[in-house]
CSV table of N, CA and C in Angstrom, one decimal:
chain,number,residue,atom,x,y,z
A,1,MET,N,165.3,107.4,56.7
A,1,MET,CA,164.6,107.1,58.1
A,1,MET,C,163.2,107.6,57.9
A,2,PRO,N,162.2,106.4,58.3
A,2,PRO,CA,160.7,106.8,58.2
A,2,PRO,C,160.4,108.0,59.1
A,3,ILE,N,159.2,108.5,58.4
A,3,ILE,CA,158.7,110.1,59.5
A,3,ILE,C,158.7,109.6,61.0
A,4,PHE,N,158.1,108.5,61.0
A,4,PHE,CA,157.6,108.3,62.7
A,4,PHE,C,159.0,108.2,63.3
A,5,LEU,N,160.1,107.5,62.7
A,5,LEU,CA,161.3,107.5,63.7
A,5,LEU,C,161.9,109.0,63.9
A,6,LYS,N,161.8,110.1,63.0
A,6,LYS,CA,162.1,111.3,63.0
A,6,LYS,C,161.4,111.9,63.9
A,7,ILE,N,160.0,111.8,64.2
A,7,ILE,CA,159.2,112.3,65.0
A,7,ILE,C,159.4,111.8,66.4
A,8,LEU,N,159.6,110.4,66.5
A,8,LEU,CA,159.9,109.8,68.0
A,8,LEU,C,161.5,110.4,68.1
A,9,PHE,N,162.6,110.5,67.6
A,9,PHE,CA,164.1,111.0,67.9
A,9,PHE,C,163.6,112.5,68.3
A,10,SER,N,163.1,113.3,67.6
A,10,SER,CA,162.9,114.8,67.6
A,10,SER,C,162.3,115.1,69.0
A,11,CYS,N,161.1,114.3,69.7
A,11,CYS,CA,160.5,114.3,71.1
A,11,CYS,C,161.4,113.7,72.2
A,12,ILE,N,162.1,112.6,71.7
A,12,ILE,CA,162.9,112.2,72.4
A,12,ILE,C,164.4,113.4,73.2
A,13,PHE,N,164.7,113.9,71.9
A,13,PHE,CA,166.1,114.9,72.0
A,13,PHE,C,165.3,116.3,72.7
A,14,PHE,N,164.1,116.5,73.2
A,14,PHE,CA,163.6,117.5,73.9
A,14,PHE,C,163.5,117.2,75.3
A,15,ILE,N,163.6,116.0,75.5
A,15,ILE,CA,163.2,115.4,76.9
A,15,ILE,C,164.3,115.4,77.7
A,16,THR,N,164.6,116.4,78.4
A,16,THR,CA,165.9,116.4,79.4
A,16,THR,C,165.7,116.1,80.8
A,17,TYR,N,164.3,116.0,81.2
A,17,TYR,CA,164.3,115.9,82.6
A,17,TYR,C,163.9,114.6,82.9
A,18,PRO,N,164.4,113.8,84.3
A,18,PRO,CA,164.2,112.5,84.4
A,18,PRO,C,163.0,111.9,84.5
A,19,ASN,N,161.9,112.7,84.8
A,19,ASN,CA,160.7,111.8,85.0
A,19,ASN,C,159.8,112.2,83.7
A,20,LEU,N,160.3,112.5,82.4
A,20,LEU,CA,159.5,112.7,80.9
A,20,LEU,C,159.7,111.2,80.5
A,21,ASP,N,158.9,110.9,79.9
A,21,ASP,CA,158.8,109.7,79.0
A,21,ASP,C,157.9,109.5,78.0
A,22,ILE,N,158.3,109.2,76.9
A,22,ILE,CA,157.2,108.7,75.8
A,22,ILE,C,156.5,107.3,76.0
A,23,SER,N,155.1,107.6,76.6
A,23,SER,CA,154.4,106.5,77.0
A,23,SER,C,153.6,105.4,75.7
A,24,TYR,N,153.3,106.6,74.7
A,24,TYR,CA,152.7,105.8,73.8
A,24,TYR,C,152.7,106.2,72.7
A,25,TYR,N,153.0,105.8,71.2
A,25,TYR,CA,152.8,106.2,70.2
A,25,TYR,C,152.0,105.4,69.1
A,26,ALA,N,151.2,106.2,68.1
A,26,ALA,CA,150.5,105.3,67.2
A,26,ALA,C,150.6,106.4,66.0
A,27,ILE,N,150.3,105.8,65.0
A,27,ILE,CA,150.2,106.0,63.4
A,27,ILE,C,148.9,106.1,63.2
A,28,LEU,N,148.1,107.2,62.7
A,28,LEU,CA,146.8,107.5,62.8
A,28,LEU,C,146.4,107.4,60.9
A,29,ASN,N,146.0,106.5,60.7
A,29,ASN,CA,145.7,106.7,59.0
A,29,ASN,C,146.6,106.9,57.9
A,30,GLU,N,147.8,106.4,58.3
A,30,GLU,CA,149.3,106.7,57.8
A,30,GLU,C,149.8,107.7,57.2
A,31,LYS,N,148.7,108.9,57.9
A,31,LYS,CA,149.1,110.3,57.5
A,31,LYS,C,149.3,111.4,59.0
A,32,TYR,N,148.8,110.6,60.2
A,32,TYR,CA,148.8,111.3,61.2
A,32,TYR,C,149.6,110.5,61.9
A,33,TYR,N,150.7,111.2,62.8
A,33,TYR,CA,151.5,110.5,64.0
A,33,TYR,C,150.9,110.8,65.6
A,34,LEU,N,151.0,110.3,66.2
A,34,LEU,CA,150.3,110.7,67.4
A,34,LEU,C,151.4,110.0,68.7
A,35,VAL,N,152.0,111.0,69.5
A,35,VAL,CA,153.1,110.6,70.5
A,35,VAL,C,152.4,111.0,71.7
A,36,VAL,N,152.6,110.6,73.0
A,36,VAL,CA,152.1,110.5,74.5
A,36,VAL,C,153.4,110.8,75.1
A,37,VAL,N,153.6,112.1,75.5
A,37,VAL,CA,154.8,112.6,76.4
A,37,VAL,C,154.2,112.5,78.1
A,38,ASP,N,154.8,111.2,78.7
A,38,ASP,CA,154.2,111.4,80.2
A,38,ASP,C,155.0,112.1,81.2
A,39,ASN,N,154.8,113.0,82.0
A,39,ASN,CA,155.5,113.7,82.9
A,39,ASN,C,155.0,113.1,84.4
A,40,TYR,N,155.8,112.2,84.9
A,40,TYR,CA,155.3,111.6,86.2
A,40,TYR,C,155.9,112.1,87.4
A,41,ILE,N,155.6,111.7,88.6
A,41,ILE,CA,156.4,112.1,89.9
A,41,ILE,C,156.4,110.7,90.6
A,42,ASN,N,157.5,110.2,91.0
A,42,ASN,CA,157.9,109.2,91.9
A,42,ASN,C,157.2,109.5,93.2
A,43,ASP,N,156.9,108.3,94.0
A,43,ASP,CA,156.5,108.6,95.5
A,43,ASP,C,157.5,108.1,95.9
A,44,ASP,N,157.3,108.0,97.6
A,44,ASP,CA,158.2,107.9,98.7
A,44,ASP,C,159.1,106.4,98.1
A,45,PHE,N,158.7,105.5,97.8
A,45,PHE,CA,159.0,104.2,97.6
A,45,PHE,C,159.7,104.2,96.3
A,46,GLY,N,159.5,104.9,95.4
A,46,GLY,CA,160.0,104.8,94.0
A,46,GLY,C,159.0,104.5,92.7
A,47,ASN,N,157.9,104.5,93.4
A,47,ASN,CA,157.0,103.8,92.3
A,47,ASN,C,156.3,105.2,91.7
A,48,ARG,N,155.9,104.9,90.3
A,48,ARG,CA,155.2,106.0,89.5
A,48,ARG,C,153.9,106.4,90.3
A,49,GLY,N,153.9,107.8,90.5
A,49,GLY,CA,152.7,108.5,91.1
A,49,GLY,C,151.5,109.1,90.2
A,50,LEU,N,151.7,110.2,90.4
A,50,LEU,CA,150.9,111.3,89.3
A,50,LEU,C,151.4,111.2,88.1
A,51,SER,N,150.6,111.4,87.2
A,51,SER,CA,151.0,111.4,85.7
A,51,SER,C,150.4,112.9,85.1
A,52,TYR,N,151.2,113.5,84.1
A,52,TYR,CA,150.5,114.6,83.5
A,52,TYR,C,150.8,114.2,82.2
A,53,ASN,N,149.9,114.0,81.1
A,53,ASN,CA,150.1,113.5,79.6
A,53,ASN,C,150.1,114.6,78.8
A,54,CYS,N,150.7,114.8,77.7
A,54,CYS,CA,150.5,115.6,76.7
A,54,CYS,C,150.5,114.8,75.5
A,55,ILE,N,149.3,115.2,74.9
A,55,ILE,CA,149.2,114.1,73.5
A,55,ILE,C,149.6,114.9,72.2
A,56,LYS,N,150.6,114.8,71.5
A,56,LYS,CA,150.9,115.4,70.4
A,56,LYS,C,150.7,114.9,69.2
A,57,ILE,N,150.3,115.5,68.1
A,57,ILE,CA,149.8,115.0,66.8
A,57,ILE,C,150.7,115.9,65.9
A,58,PHE,N,151.2,115.2,65.1
A,58,PHE,CA,151.9,115.3,63.9
A,58,PHE,C,151.4,115.0,62.6
A,59,LYS,N,151.6,115.7,61.6
A,59,LYS,CA,151.2,115.3,60.1
A,59,LYS,C,152.7,115.7,59.6
A,60,ASP,N,153.2,114.6,59.0
A,60,ASP,CA,154.7,114.6,58.6
A,60,ASP,C,155.3,114.7,59.8
A,61,ILE,N,156.4,115.6,59.5
A,61,ILE,CA,157.1,116.0,61.1
A,61,ILE,C,156.8,117.2,61.5
A,62,THR,N,155.6,117.5,61.3
A,62,THR,CA,155.3,118.9,61.5
A,62,THR,C,154.3,118.9,63.0
A,63,LEU,N,154.7,119.5,64.1
A,63,LEU,CA,153.5,119.5,65.2
A,63,LEU,C,152.1,120.3,64.9
A,64,THR,N,151.1,119.8,64.9
A,64,THR,CA,150.0,120.3,64.5
A,64,THR,C,149.1,120.5,65.3
A,65,GLN,N,149.0,119.7,66.3
A,65,GLN,CA,148.0,120.1,67.5
A,65,GLN,C,148.6,119.1,68.8
A,66,GLN,N,148.2,119.8,69.9
A,66,GLN,CA,148.7,119.2,70.9
A,66,GLN,C,147.5,119.7,72.4
A,67,PHE,N,147.3,118.5,73.3
A,67,PHE,CA,146.7,118.8,74.6
A,67,PHE,C,147.3,118.2,75.8
A,68,CYS,N,147.2,118.4,76.7
A,68,CYS,CA,147.8,118.0,78.1
A,68,CYS,C,146.6,117.7,79.3
A,69,PHE,N,146.7,116.8,80.1
A,69,PHE,CA,145.6,116.6,81.1
A,69,PHE,C,146.4,115.6,82.0
A,70,ASN,N,145.7,115.3,83.1
A,70,ASN,CA,145.9,114.6,84.2
A,70,ASN,C,145.5,113.2,84.2
A,71,VAL,N,146.1,112.1,84.0
A,71,VAL,CA,145.8,111.0,84.1
A,71,VAL,C,146.9,109.9,84.5
A,72,ASN,N,146.6,108.9,85.1
A,72,ASN,CA,147.4,108.1,85.6
A,72,ASN,C,147.8,106.9,84.5
A,73,ALA,N,147.3,106.3,83.3
A,73,ALA,CA,147.8,105.5,82.0
A,73,ALA,C,146.8,105.9,81.4
A,74,ILE,N,147.5,106.0,80.2
A,74,ILE,CA,147.1,105.7,78.8
A,74,ILE,C,147.1,103.9,78.5
A,75,ILE,N,146.0,103.6,78.3
A,75,ILE,CA,146.1,102.0,78.3
A,75,ILE,C,146.0,101.8,76.5
A,76,LYS,N,145.3,102.4,75.6
A,76,LYS,CA,145.3,102.3,74.7
A,76,LYS,C,144.6,103.2,73.7
A,77,ILE,N,145.2,103.3,72.4
A,77,ILE,CA,144.4,104.3,71.4
A,77,ILE,C,144.0,103.8,70.3
A,78,VAL,N,142.7,103.9,70.2
A,78,VAL,CA,141.9,103.0,68.9
A,78,VAL,C,141.9,104.1,68.0
A,79,ASP,N,142.1,103.5,66.6
A,79,ASP,CA,142.2,104.4,65.4
A,79,ASP,C,141.0,103.9,64.5
A,80,LYS,N,140.1,104.5,64.3
A,80,LYS,CA,139.0,104.3,63.3
A,80,LYS,C,138.8,105.7,62.7
A,81,MET,N,139.8,106.0,61.8
A,81,MET,CA,139.6,107.3,61.2
A,81,MET,C,138.3,107.4,60.3
A,82,PRO,N,137.9,108.5,60.3
A,82,PRO,CA,138.4,109.9,60.9
A,82,PRO,C,138.0,109.9,62.3
A,83,PHE,N,137.8,109.0,63.0
A,83,PHE,CA,137.9,109.1,64.9
A,83,PHE,C,139.1,108.4,65.4
A,84,PHE,N,139.7,109.0,66.4
A,84,PHE,CA,140.3,108.2,67.2
A,84,PHE,C,140.3,108.6,68.6
A,85,THR,N,140.1,107.4,69.5
A,85,THR,CA,139.7,107.2,71.0
A,85,THR,C,141.2,107.1,71.8
A,86,ILE,N,141.4,107.9,73.1
A,86,ILE,CA,142.1,107.7,73.7
A,86,ILE,C,141.3,106.9,75.1
A,87,GLU,N,141.9,106.1,75.7
A,87,GLU,CA,141.4,105.1,76.8
A,87,GLU,C,142.4,105.3,78.1
A,88,THR,N,141.9,105.6,79.1
A,88,THR,CA,142.9,105.8,80.0
A,88,THR,C,142.0,104.9,81.1
A,89,LEU,N,143.0,104.7,82.5
A,89,LEU,CA,142.7,103.7,83.2
A,89,LEU,C,142.9,104.4,84.7
A,90,GLN,N,141.8,104.4,85.7
A,90,GLN,CA,142.8,105.0,87.1
A,90,GLN,C,142.1,103.7,87.9
A,91,GLN,N,142.7,103.6,88.8
A,91,GLN,CA,142.2,102.5,90.1
A,91,GLN,C,142.4,103.1,91.4
A,92,ASN,N,141.3,103.4,92.5
A,92,ASN,CA,142.1,103.5,93.6
A,92,ASN,C,142.1,102.3,94.6
A,93,ARG,N,142.6,102.5,96.1
A,93,ARG,CA,142.9,101.8,96.6
A,93,ARG,C,142.0,100.3,97.1
A,94,ILE,N,140.9,100.6,97.1
A,94,ILE,CA,140.0,99.6,97.4
A,94,ILE,C,139.3,98.9,95.9
A,95,GLY,N,140.1,99.3,94.6
A,95,GLY,CA,139.9,98.4,93.5
A,95,GLY,C,138.6,99.0,92.6
A,96,GLU,N,138.1,99.9,93.0
A,96,GLU,CA,137.2,100.5,91.9
A,96,GLU,C,138.2,101.3,91.0
A,97,THR,N,137.6,101.1,89.5
A,97,THR,CA,138.4,101.5,88.8
A,97,THR,C,137.6,102.4,87.6
A,98,THR,N,138.4,103.4,87.1
A,98,THR,CA,137.6,104.3,86.2
A,98,THR,C,138.2,104.3,84.8
A,99,ASN,N,137.6,104.0,83.7
A,99,ASN,CA,138.2,104.3,82.5
A,99,ASN,C,137.4,105.7,81.9
A,100,THR,N,138.3,106.5,81.3
A,100,THR,CA,138.0,107.4,80.5
A,100,THR,C,138.2,107.2,79.2
A,101,TYR,N,137.4,107.9,78.2
A,101,TYR,CA,137.2,107.8,76.7
A,101,TYR,C,137.1,109.3,76.3
A,102,LEU,N,138.0,109.5,75.7
A,102,LEU,CA,138.3,110.9,74.9
A,102,LEU,C,138.4,110.5,73.3
A,103,THR,N,137.4,111.1,72.7
A,103,THR,CA,136.9,110.6,71.2
A,103,THR,C,137.0,111.6,70.2
A,104,PHE,N,138.1,111.6,69.3
A,104,PHE,CA,138.4,113.1,68.6
A,104,PHE,C,137.9,112.6,67.1
A,105,GLN,N,137.4,113.6,66.3
A,105,GLN,CA,137.1,113.4,65.2
A,105,GLN,C,137.7,114.4,64.2
A,106,LEU,N,138.6,113.9,62.7
A,106,LEU,CA,139.1,114.7,61.9
A,106,LEU,C,138.1,115.3,61.0
A,107,ILE,N,138.2,116.5,61.0
A,107,ILE,CA,137.4,117.4,60.0
A,107,ILE,C,138.2,118.4,59.8
A,108,ASN,N,138.7,118.3,58.4
A,108,ASN,CA,139.2,119.3,57.7
A,108,ASN,C,140.5,120.0,58.2
A,109,ASP,N,141.4,118.5,58.3
A,109,ASP,CA,142.9,118.3,59.0
A,109,ASP,C,142.9,118.8,60.4
A,110,LYS,N,142.0,118.9,61.2
A,110,LYS,CA,142.0,119.4,62.3
A,110,LYS,C,141.4,118.3,63.1
A,111,PHE,N,141.6,117.9,64.5
A,111,PHE,CA,140.9,116.9,65.4
A,111,PHE,C,139.8,117.6,66.4
A,112,TYR,N,138.9,117.3,66.4
A,112,TYR,CA,138.0,117.9,67.4
A,112,TYR,C,137.3,116.7,68.5
A,113,LEU,N,137.1,117.5,69.7
A,113,LEU,CA,136.4,116.5,70.6
A,113,LEU,C,135.2,116.3,70.0
A,114,TYR,N,135.0,114.8,70.4
A,114,TYR,CA,133.6,114.2,69.5
A,114,TYR,C,132.9,113.7,70.6
A,115,GLN,N,133.6,113.0,71.5
A,115,GLN,CA,133.0,112.3,73.0
A,115,GLN,C,133.9,112.3,74.0
A,116,TYR,N,133.5,112.8,75.2
A,116,TYR,CA,134.0,112.4,76.5
A,116,TYR,C,133.0,111.6,77.2
A,117,SER,N,133.5,110.6,77.8
A,117,SER,CA,132.8,109.6,78.7
A,117,SER,C,133.8,108.9,79.8
A,118,LYS,N,133.0,108.2,80.6
A,118,LYS,CA,133.5,107.5,81.7
A,118,LYS,C,132.9,106.2,81.8
A,119,LYS,N,133.6,105.1,82.4
A,119,LYS,CA,133.1,103.9,82.8
A,119,LYS,C,133.4,103.4,84.3
A,120,GLU,N,132.5,103.6,85.1
A,120,GLU,CA,133.1,103.3,86.7
A,120,GLU,C,132.6,101.7,86.9
A,121,TRP,N,133.6,100.9,87.3
A,121,TRP,CA,133.6,99.6,87.5
A,121,TRP,C,134.3,98.8,88.3
A,122,HIS,N,134.3,97.4,88.8
A,122,HIS,CA,135.0,96.9,89.8
A,122,HIS,C,135.1,95.3,89.4
A,123,MET,N,135.7,94.5,90.0
A,123,MET,CA,136.0,93.2,89.8
A,123,MET,C,135.0,92.4,90.7
A,124,TYR,N,134.1,91.5,90.2
A,124,TYR,CA,133.1,90.9,91.2
A,124,TYR,C,133.4,89.5,90.7
A,125,LYS,N,133.9,88.4,91.3
A,125,LYS,CA,133.6,87.0,91.0
A,125,LYS,C,134.6,86.6,89.7
A,126,ASP,N,135.9,87.6,89.5
A,126,ASP,CA,136.9,87.5,88.4
A,126,ASP,C,136.0,88.0,87.2
A,127,LYS,N,135.2,88.7,87.2
A,127,LYS,CA,134.2,89.5,86.0
A,127,LYS,C,134.0,90.9,86.2
A,128,GLU,N,134.0,91.9,85.3
A,128,GLU,CA,133.9,93.3,85.3
A,128,GLU,C,132.5,93.4,85.7
A,129,ALA,N,132.2,94.2,86.8
A,129,ALA,CA,130.7,94.8,86.9
A,129,ALA,C,130.9,96.0,86.6
A,130,ILE,N,129.9,96.6,85.8
A,130,ILE,CA,130.0,97.8,85.6
A,130,ILE,C,128.8,98.5,86.7
A,131,ASP,N,129.6,99.9,87.1
A,131,ASP,CA,128.8,100.5,88.3
A,131,ASP,C,128.2,101.6,87.4
A,132,ASN,N,128.6,102.5,86.7
A,132,ASN,CA,128.1,103.5,86.0
A,132,ASN,C,128.6,103.9,84.7
A,133,ILE,N,128.1,104.4,83.6
A,133,ILE,CA,128.6,104.9,82.2
A,133,ILE,C,128.1,106.5,82.6
A,134,PHE,N,128.8,107.2,82.2
A,134,PHE,CA,128.8,108.4,82.0
A,134,PHE,C,129.1,109.1,80.7
A,135,ILE,N,128.3,110.0,80.0
A,135,ILE,CA,128.7,110.7,78.7
A,135,ILE,C,128.8,112.2,78.9
A,136,TYR,N,129.8,112.7,79.3
A,136,TYR,CA,129.9,114.4,79.4
A,136,TYR,C,129.5,115.0,78.3
A,137,TYR,N,129.8,114.7,77.2
A,137,TYR,CA,129.8,115.3,76.1
A,137,TYR,C,129.8,114.4,74.8
A,138,ARG,N,128.7,114.8,74.0
A,138,ARG,CA,128.8,114.1,72.4
A,138,ARG,C,128.6,115.1,71.6
A,139,GLN,N,129.4,115.4,70.9
A,139,GLN,CA,129.5,116.6,69.9
A,139,GLN,C,128.1,116.7,69.1
A,140,PRO,N,127.5,115.6,68.6
A,140,PRO,CA,126.3,115.8,67.8
A,140,PRO,C,125.0,116.5,68.5
A,141,ARG,N,125.1,115.6,70.0
A,141,ARG,CA,124.0,116.1,70.7
A,141,ARG,C,124.2,117.3,71.5
A,142,ASP,N,125.4,117.9,71.9
A,142,ASP,CA,125.5,119.0,72.6
A,142,ASP,C,126.0,120.1,71.8
A,143,LEU,N,126.6,120.2,70.4
A,143,LEU,CA,126.6,120.9,69.8
A,143,LEU,C,126.1,121.6,68.3
A,144,GLN,N,125.0,121.2,68.5
A,144,GLN,CA,124.4,121.0,67.0
A,144,GLN,C,124.4,122.7,66.7
A,145,ASN,N,125.0,122.8,65.3
A,145,ASN,CA,125.5,123.9,64.5
A,145,ASN,C,126.2,125.0,65.6
A,146,LYS,N,126.8,124.4,66.7
A,146,LYS,CA,127.4,125.3,67.6
A,146,LYS,C,128.9,125.3,67.5
A,147,LYS,N,130.1,126.0,67.8
A,147,LYS,CA,131.3,125.9,67.9
A,147,LYS,C,131.9,124.6,68.5
A,148,LEU,N,132.8,123.9,67.4
A,148,LEU,CA,133.4,122.6,68.0
A,148,LEU,C,134.5,122.7,68.6
A,149,ILE,N,135.0,121.8,69.6
A,149,ILE,CA,136.1,122.1,70.8
A,149,ILE,C,137.2,121.6,70.0
A,150,LEU,N,138.3,122.2,69.7
A,150,LEU,CA,139.5,122.0,69.0
A,150,LEU,C,140.1,121.2,70.0
A,151,LEU,N,141.0,119.9,69.4
A,151,LEU,CA,141.7,119.0,70.4
A,151,LEU,C,142.9,120.2,71.2
A,152,ASP,N,143.3,121.2,70.7
A,152,ASP,CA,144.1,121.7,71.5
A,152,ASP,C,143.5,122.5,72.6
A,153,ASN,N,142.1,122.9,72.5
A,153,ASN,CA,141.5,123.5,73.9
A,153,ASN,C,141.1,122.5,74.6
A,154,VAL,N,141.4,121.1,74.9
A,154,VAL,CA,140.9,120.4,75.9
A,154,VAL,C,142.2,120.2,76.9
A,155,ASN,N,141.4,120.6,78.0
A,155,ASN,CA,142.6,120.5,79.2
A,155,ASN,C,141.6,120.0,80.4
A,156,ASP,N,142.4,119.8,81.7
A,156,ASP,CA,141.6,119.4,82.9
A,156,ASP,C,140.3,120.3,83.2
A,157,GLU,N,140.6,121.5,82.9
A,157,GLU,CA,139.7,122.6,83.3
A,157,GLU,C,138.1,122.4,82.6
A,158,LEU,N,138.5,122.2,81.3
A,158,LEU,CA,137.2,121.8,80.3
A,158,LEU,C,136.5,120.8,80.4
A,159,LEU,N,137.5,119.4,80.8
A,159,LEU,CA,136.8,118.3,81.2
A,159,LEU,C,136.2,118.3,82.4
A,160,GLN,N,136.6,119.0,83.5
A,160,GLN,CA,135.8,119.2,84.9
A,160,GLN,C,134.6,119.9,84.3
A,161,ASN,N,134.5,120.9,83.6
A,161,ASN,CA,133.4,121.7,83.1
A,161,ASN,C,132.3,121.0,82.7
A,162,LEU,N,132.5,120.2,81.5
A,162,LEU,CA,131.9,119.2,81.0
A,162,LEU,C,131.3,118.3,82.0
A,163,GLU,N,131.8,117.7,82.8
A,163,GLU,CA,131.3,116.8,84.1
A,163,GLU,C,130.0,117.6,84.7
A,164,GLU,N,130.8,118.8,85.1
A,164,GLU,CA,129.9,119.4,86.1
A,164,GLU,C,128.4,119.9,85.5
A,165,SER,N,128.7,120.2,84.0
A,165,SER,CA,127.3,120.6,83.4
A,165,SER,C,126.5,119.5,83.0
A,166,LYS,N,126.7,118.1,83.6
A,166,LYS,CA,125.7,117.1,83.3
A,166,LYS,C,125.1,116.8,84.4
């Protein structure tokens, strides 16, 4: 059985709650495996509401790194090793949409936060109209010769602090 299937089966084995789901998985550089475990709450109408996602990184079948954060939907994971980017999407009731981008860089077998950014946009005449682009953190700019932010240390509080510091 391929390694990736073993990882998925091991993740599924530990999912015992009704509102847990493997929402995304990817193979990074044929060496690392990424699994997104989605913990969600249904609203009164049975629709999926709030989500809390945990990103798990495996090397072979060993869990090496992980972090969790609040997000409605992970829509894409882009692998451009030594970088990978998680793109999320959140939309309010009047159609304003925010895409969040978390880019990580592989350094010495560990992933570190490279960039944290957001794009706010809305649809206008069937076209995307960009309202704002924010770059809250960019490793080469913000941490020259300072301690890097390990993937395991990323959480909602850290992301909020990065937003407030800009």
